[in-house]
Coordinates of C-alpha atoms and ligand atoms in Angstrom, one line a residue:
M256 CA 89.4 159.3 123.1
A257 CA 91.5 156.2 122.3
D258 CA 95.2 156.8 122.2
D259 CA 97.4 155.5 119.3
A260 CA 98.5 152.4 121.1
S261 CA 95.0 151.2 121.9
I262 CA 93.7 151.6 118.3
R263 CA 96.8 149.9 116.8
P264 CA 95.8 146.4 115.7
A265 CA 97.4 143.6 117.7
R266 CA 100.3 142.1 115.8
D267 CA 99.2 139.2 113.6
L268 CA 100.9 136.2 115.3
S269 CA 100.4 134.0 112.2
I270 CA 102.9 136.0 110.1
P271 CA 106.4 134.4 110.3
R272 CA 109.0 136.7 111.9
H273 CA 112.7 136.3 112.3
D274 CA 113.3 139.1 114.8
W275 CA 112.0 137.5 118.0
T276 CA 113.8 138.4 121.1
L277 CA 114.5 135.9 123.9
E278 CA 112.3 138.0 126.2
E279 CA 109.4 137.8 123.8
V280 CA 109.7 134.0 123.6
E281 CA 109.9 133.8 127.4
A282 CA 106.8 135.9 127.6
L283 CA 104.9 133.4 125.4
F284 CA 105.9 130.6 127.7
A285 CA 104.5 132.7 130.6
R286 CA 101.1 133.2 129.0
P287 CA 98.1 131.7 130.8
F288 CA 98.0 128.1 129.5
M289 CA 94.5 128.4 128.0
E290 CA 95.3 131.6 126.2
L291 CA 98.6 130.1 124.9
V292 CA 97.0 127.0 123.5
F293 CA 94.1 129.0 122.0
E294 CA 96.6 131.3 120.2
A295 CA 98.7 128.4 119.0
A296 CA 95.6 126.6 117.8
S297 CA 94.5 129.7 115.9
V298 CA 97.8 130.2 114.2
H299 CA 97.9 126.5 113.3
R300 CA 94.6 126.9 111.5
R301 CA 95.9 129.9 109.5
W302 CA 98.4 127.7 107.7
F303 CA 97.3 124.1 108.1
D304 CA 94.2 121.8 108.2
P305 CA 94.2 121.0 112.0
N306 CA 92.9 117.5 111.3
E307 CA 95.9 116.5 109.2
V308 CA 99.0 114.9 110.7
Q309 CA 102.0 114.0 108.6
K310 CA 103.7 110.7 109.2
S311 CA 107.5 110.0 109.0
Q312 CA 109.3 106.8 109.7
L313 CA 112.8 106.4 111.0
L314 CA 115.5 103.8 110.4
S315 CA 118.9 103.6 112.0
V316 CA 121.1 102.7 109.0
K317 CA 124.3 102.8 111.1
T318 CA 123.8 102.1 114.8
G319 CA 126.0 102.9 117.8
G320 CA 129.7 103.5 118.4
C321 CA 129.4 107.3 117.9
A322 CA 132.3 109.6 118.7
E323 CA 130.1 112.4 120.1
N324 CA 129.2 112.5 123.8
C325 CA 125.6 113.7 123.6
G326 CA 124.4 113.1 127.2
Y327 CA 121.0 111.7 126.2
C328 CA 122.1 109.3 123.5
S329 CA 122.1 105.5 123.6
Q330 CA 124.5 105.4 120.6
S331 CA 127.4 107.4 122.1
A332 CA 130.6 105.3 122.5
S333 CA 131.2 107.4 125.6
F334 CA 128.5 105.6 127.7
K335 CA 127.8 102.0 128.6
T336 CA 124.2 101.6 127.4
G337 CA 124.3 98.0 126.4
L338 CA 123.6 98.9 122.7
K339 CA 125.5 96.7 120.2
A340 CA 127.2 98.8 117.5
E341 CA 126.5 97.8 113.9
K342 CA 128.0 98.7 110.5
L343 CA 126.4 100.7 107.8
M344 CA 123.4 98.8 106.3
E345 CA 123.3 97.8 102.6
P346 CA 121.1 100.0 100.3
T347 CA 118.9 97.0 99.4
A348 CA 118.0 96.3 103.0
V349 CA 117.2 100.0 103.6
I350 CA 115.0 100.2 100.6
A351 CA 113.1 97.1 101.7
E352 CA 112.4 98.8 105.1
A353 CA 111.3 101.9 103.3
M354 CA 108.8 99.9 101.2
A355 CA 107.4 98.5 104.5
A356 CA 107.2 102.0 106.0
K357 CA 105.3 103.2 102.9
A358 CA 102.9 100.3 103.2
G359 CA 102.3 101.3 106.8
G360 CA 101.3 104.8 105.8
A361 CA 104.5 106.8 106.2
S362 CA 105.0 109.6 103.6
R363 CA 108.6 110.4 104.6
F364 CA 111.5 108.0 105.4
C365 CA 114.3 109.2 107.6
M366 CA 117.7 107.5 107.6
G367 CA 119.8 108.0 110.7
A368 CA 123.4 107.3 111.3
A369 CA 125.4 107.4 114.6
W370 CA 128.2 109.6 113.2
R371 CA 129.9 112.8 114.3
E372 CA 130.2 113.7 110.6
L373 CA 129.7 112.1 107.2
K374 CA 132.9 110.5 105.8
D375 CA 133.3 110.8 102.0
R376 CA 133.9 107.0 101.7
D377 CA 130.3 106.4 102.8
T378 CA 128.6 108.9 100.5
P379 CA 128.1 106.5 97.5
K380 CA 126.3 104.0 99.7
L381 CA 124.2 106.7 101.2
A382 CA 123.4 108.1 97.7
A383 CA 122.2 104.7 96.6
M384 CA 119.9 104.4 99.6
I385 CA 118.5 107.9 99.1
S386 CA 117.8 107.5 95.4
G387 CA 116.3 104.1 96.0
V388 CA 113.9 105.4 98.7
K389 CA 113.0 108.4 96.6
A390 CA 112.1 106.1 93.7
L391 CA 109.5 104.5 95.9
G392 CA 107.6 107.9 95.9
L393 CA 108.5 108.7 99.5
E394 CA 110.0 112.0 100.7
T395 CA 113.6 111.4 101.8
C396 CA 115.3 112.6 105.0
A397 CA 118.7 111.8 106.5
T398 CA 120.5 112.6 109.7
L399 CA 124.2 111.8 109.5
G400 CA 126.0 114.3 111.7
M401 CA 128.0 117.3 110.4
L402 CA 128.2 117.9 106.6
N403 CA 130.5 120.1 104.6
A404 CA 129.2 122.1 101.6
D405 CA 130.2 119.4 99.0
Q406 CA 128.6 116.6 100.9
A407 CA 125.4 118.5 101.2
K408 CA 125.4 119.1 97.4
Q409 CA 126.0 115.4 96.7
L410 CA 123.2 114.3 99.0
K411 CA 120.8 116.8 97.3
E412 CA 121.8 115.4 93.9
A413 CA 121.1 111.9 95.1
G414 CA 117.5 113.0 95.9
L415 CA 117.6 114.0 99.5
D416 CA 114.7 116.3 100.4
Y417 CA 115.3 117.0 104.1
Y418 CA 118.3 117.0 106.4
N419 CA 117.7 116.6 110.1
H420 CA 120.2 118.4 112.4
N421 CA 119.0 119.4 115.8
L422 CA 120.1 122.3 118.0
D423 CA 118.9 120.1 120.9
T424 CA 118.6 122.9 123.6
G425 CA 119.3 126.6 124.2
P426 CA 122.8 127.9 123.8
E427 CA 123.3 128.4 127.6
Y428 CA 122.5 124.8 128.4
Y429 CA 124.3 123.3 125.4
A430 CA 127.6 122.5 127.3
E431 CA 125.6 120.5 129.8
V432 CA 124.4 118.2 127.0
V433 CA 127.4 117.8 124.7
T434 CA 131.0 119.0 124.7
T435 CA 132.4 117.4 121.6
R436 CA 130.8 119.9 119.2
S437 CA 129.6 123.5 119.4
Y438 CA 126.3 125.3 118.7
Q439 CA 128.2 127.0 115.9
D440 CA 129.1 123.6 114.3
R441 CA 125.4 122.8 114.1
L442 CA 124.5 126.2 112.6
E443 CA 127.2 125.8 109.9
T444 CA 125.9 122.4 108.8
L445 CA 122.4 123.8 108.6
Q446 CA 123.7 126.6 106.4
H447 CA 125.3 124.0 104.0
V448 CA 122.0 122.1 103.9
R449 CA 120.1 125.3 103.0
D450 CA 122.7 126.4 100.5
A451 CA 122.4 123.0 98.7
G452 CA 118.7 123.6 98.3
M453 CA 117.5 121.0 100.8
S454 CA 114.8 121.5 103.4
T455 CA 115.8 121.6 107.0
C456 CA 114.5 119.5 109.9
C457 CA 115.7 121.1 113.1
G458 CA 114.5 121.1 116.7
G459 CA 115.5 119.8 120.1
I460 CA 114.8 117.8 123.2
V461 CA 112.7 118.8 126.2
G462 CA 113.1 117.3 129.6
M463 CA 116.9 117.0 129.9
G464 CA 117.0 118.9 133.2
E465 CA 117.0 122.3 131.4
K466 CA 115.2 125.4 132.7
R467 CA 112.3 127.1 130.9
R468 CA 114.8 129.8 129.8
D469 CA 116.7 127.1 127.9
R470 CA 113.6 125.8 126.2
A471 CA 112.9 129.5 125.2
G472 CA 116.5 129.8 124.1
L473 CA 116.1 126.8 121.8
L474 CA 113.0 128.1 120.2
H475 CA 114.5 131.6 120.0
A476 CA 117.5 130.1 118.2
L477 CA 115.2 128.3 115.7
A478 CA 112.9 131.3 115.2
T479 CA 115.8 133.6 114.4
L480 CA 117.5 131.3 111.8
P481 CA 117.7 132.9 108.3
V482 CA 115.0 130.4 107.3
H483 CA 112.6 128.7 109.8
P484 CA 113.0 124.9 109.9
D485 CA 110.7 123.3 107.4
S486 CA 110.2 120.6 110.1
L487 CA 110.6 121.3 113.8
P488 CA 110.9 118.2 115.9
V489 CA 110.1 118.6 119.6
N490 CA 111.4 115.4 121.3
A491 CA 110.6 114.5 124.9
L492 CA 113.7 112.9 126.4
V493 CA 113.6 109.1 126.2
P494 CA 115.6 108.3 129.3
V495 CA 118.3 105.7 128.4
G496 CA 120.0 103.9 131.3
G497 CA 123.8 104.5 131.3
T498 CA 123.5 108.0 129.7
P499 CA 124.2 110.9 132.1
L500 CA 120.9 112.8 131.2
G501 CA 118.8 109.6 131.1
E502 CA 120.1 108.6 134.6
R503 CA 119.4 112.1 135.9
V504 CA 115.8 112.1 134.7
L505 CA 115.3 108.5 136.0
K506 CA 116.3 109.8 139.4
E507 CA 114.8 113.3 139.4
G508 CA 111.6 112.6 137.4
E509 CA 110.3 113.7 134.0
I510 CA 109.3 117.1 132.8
D511 CA 105.7 118.2 133.7
P512 CA 103.5 117.3 130.7
I513 CA 101.8 120.7 130.6
E514 CA 105.2 122.4 130.3
F515 CA 105.9 120.1 127.3
V516 CA 102.6 121.2 125.7
R517 CA 103.6 124.8 126.3
T518 CA 106.8 124.2 124.4
V519 CA 104.9 122.7 121.5
A520 CA 102.5 125.8 121.5
V521 CA 105.4 128.3 121.6
A522 CA 107.1 126.4 118.8
R523 CA 103.9 126.8 116.7
L524 CA 103.8 130.5 117.5
V525 CA 107.4 131.4 116.7
C526 CA 107.6 129.2 113.6
P527 CA 104.0 129.4 112.3
K528 CA 104.6 127.7 109.0
S529 CA 106.9 124.9 110.2
M530 CA 105.7 121.4 110.5
V531 CA 105.9 120.9 114.3
R532 CA 106.7 117.2 115.0
L533 CA 105.7 115.5 118.2
S534 CA 108.8 113.3 118.0
A535 CA 110.5 111.0 120.5
G536 CA 108.7 110.2 123.8
R537 CA 105.1 109.5 122.4
E538 CA 105.4 106.0 123.8
G539 CA 105.1 107.4 127.3
M540 CA 102.2 109.9 126.5
T541 CA 98.5 109.3 127.0
P542 CA 96.1 109.9 124.1
E543 CA 94.8 113.0 126.0
M544 CA 98.4 114.4 126.2
Q545 CA 98.9 113.8 122.5
A546 CA 95.6 115.4 121.7
L547 CA 96.7 118.5 123.7
C548 CA 99.9 118.6 121.6
F549 CA 98.0 118.4 118.3
L550 CA 95.6 121.1 119.6
A551 CA 98.7 123.3 120.5
G552 CA 99.9 123.0 116.9
A553 CA 101.8 119.7 116.5
N554 CA 101.1 118.3 113.0
S555 CA 103.6 115.6 112.4
I556 CA 104.7 112.4 114.1
F557 CA 107.1 109.5 113.8
V558 CA 105.3 106.2 113.1
G559 CA 106.3 102.5 113.3
G560 CA 107.2 100.6 116.5
K561 CA 110.8 101.9 116.7
L562 CA 112.4 105.3 116.6
L563 CA 116.2 104.8 116.0
T564 CA 117.0 102.5 119.0
T565 CA 114.0 103.0 121.4
P566 CA 110.4 102.0 121.2
N567 CA 107.6 104.1 119.5
P568 CA 103.8 103.4 119.4
E569 CA 102.9 100.5 117.0
E570 CA 100.9 101.1 113.8
D571 CA 97.7 99.8 115.5
D572 CA 98.0 102.1 118.4
D573 CA 98.4 105.1 116.1
A574 CA 95.4 103.9 114.0
K575 CA 93.3 103.9 117.1
L576 CA 94.7 107.4 118.1
F577 CA 93.8 108.8 114.6
A578 CA 90.3 107.3 114.8
L579 CA 89.7 108.6 118.3
L580 CA 90.8 112.2 117.4
D581 CA 89.3 112.2 113.8
L582 CA 92.8 112.8 112.4
K583 CA 93.8 112.0 108.9
P584 CA 97.3 111.5 107.3
M585 CA 98.5 114.6 105.5
P586 CA 98.7 114.1 101.8
L587 CA 102.2 114.2 100.3
K588 CA 103.3 117.7 99.4
I589 CA 106.4 119.8 99.8
E590 CA 105.8 121.9 102.8
A591 CA 105.6 125.7 102.7
R592 CA 108.7 127.6 103.9
A593 CA 108.8 130.7 106.0
Ligands
SAM297 N1 124.2 111.5 114.8 C1 123.3 112.4 114.2 C2 123.1 113.7 115.0 O1 123.2 113.6 116.2 O2 122.8 114.7 114.4 C3 122.0 111.8 113.9 C4 121.3 110.9 114.8 S1 120.7 111.6 116.4 C5 120.3 110.1 117.2 C6 119.3 112.5 116.0 C7 118.6 113.2 117.1 O3 117.8 112.4 117.9 C8 119.4 114.0 118.1 O4 119.8 115.2 117.6 C9 118.5 114.2 119.3 O5 117.8 115.4 119.2 C10 117.5 113.0 119.1 N2 117.7 112.0 120.2 C11 118.6 111.2 120.4 N3 118.5 110.4 121.5 C12 117.4 110.9 122.1 C13 116.7 110.5 123.2 N4 117.1 109.6 124.1 N5 115.5 111.1 123.5 C14 115.0 112.1 122.7 N6 115.6 112.5 121.6 C15 116.8 111.9 121.2
DTB298 C1 114.5 113.8 115.9 O1 114.4 115.0 116.2 N1 114.2 112.8 116.6 C2 114.4 111.6 115.9 C3 115.0 112.1 114.5 N2 115.0 113.5 114.7 C4 116.2 111.5 114.0 C5 115.3 110.6 116.6 C6 114.8 110.3 118.0 C7 115.7 109.3 118.6 C8 115.2 108.8 119.9 C9 116.1 107.9 120.6 C10 116.4 106.6 119.9 O2 115.5 105.9 119.4 O3 117.6 106.2 119.8
SF4_299 FE1 126.1 110.5 118.0 FE2 123.9 111.7 117.1 FE3 123.9 110.2 119.3 FE4 125.1 112.5 119.4 S1 122.9 112.2 119.1 S2 125.9 110.6 120.2 S3 125.9 112.7 117.3 S4 124.3 109.5 117.3

């Protein structure tokens, strides 16, 4: 006769949970690859149309000269990367770029600034950009470094839908990546963003020399947040010459593409209702690799020929990719939250 354990139905992986343990997340990474991708693809279908991919477009509205020392970043003033620092763009110029992004098929426009934290003197200009972009009928996103509670409220009032603030890696590897801020600093800004009623965009970077345990640590941190990120960007490190982590990867080689796909699949499993974004690094990925990522649950990308400071596939390349894989752009809707 069957004992209790064998008749108990297997846990439904598609229901969002916030009580993941690190060991459980590591166990997902260790699943046979075919099983892992199949399970992630099944969960993806439970919440989303697997043929739909959402498109966001980035613009660097304040480039370079950043006070943080993130070891991967072209924009940190701590490293000689050859990038020219620029001042904050004028709202009219930003709105013109957003119009072009909309014409190119983007449904969300993300404004990025190379700041450690937002300064109150810059908020009016940011608010003008945000409300102008919102008035075009685009979803708005910004990534401006740390925010306090008041600043988060002001950005929300200006019409900001999403705030991007990445945890980047697992807590144990964090100090190898950046020392000018802490994991706790990041978590506090995310709390202010949620308290202000904005949606969160929060993920990390894969391929910085971290171990699988650190990738599991990142996804564990995201899956145990009070609210799962609405968008979860999985970036592949774009190695930038002159940055410590970029130089290291240029010397030691990039992460195994299959391990990257595993990370996407585990992200889909631990945050089943999040939009998982195949983010930086697509420029170096074959169509086959991107297809595997979409199969494993990625359902969002950055479009347009440039990310913030580095190249991204051009509109024509992505049109070909979508045609090849029978993908269609996701219609505009505010995403479900876990
Ligand atoms: N300064 C703000 C911040 O760090 O939160 C916003 C801009 S920052 C460039 C946004 C995110 O881009 C970072 O958190 C990081 O995850 C990602 N990123 C930056 N440089 C990258 C690179 N070379 N490769 C992959 N992702 C990168
Ligand atoms: C995210 O996770 N990736 C985007 C966006 N959020 C802001 C940024 C990628 C930047 C890649 C390096 C660059 O272009 O400077
Ligand atoms: Fe500054 Fe953001 Fe780059 Fe870090 S990732 S150096 S905070 S721009």
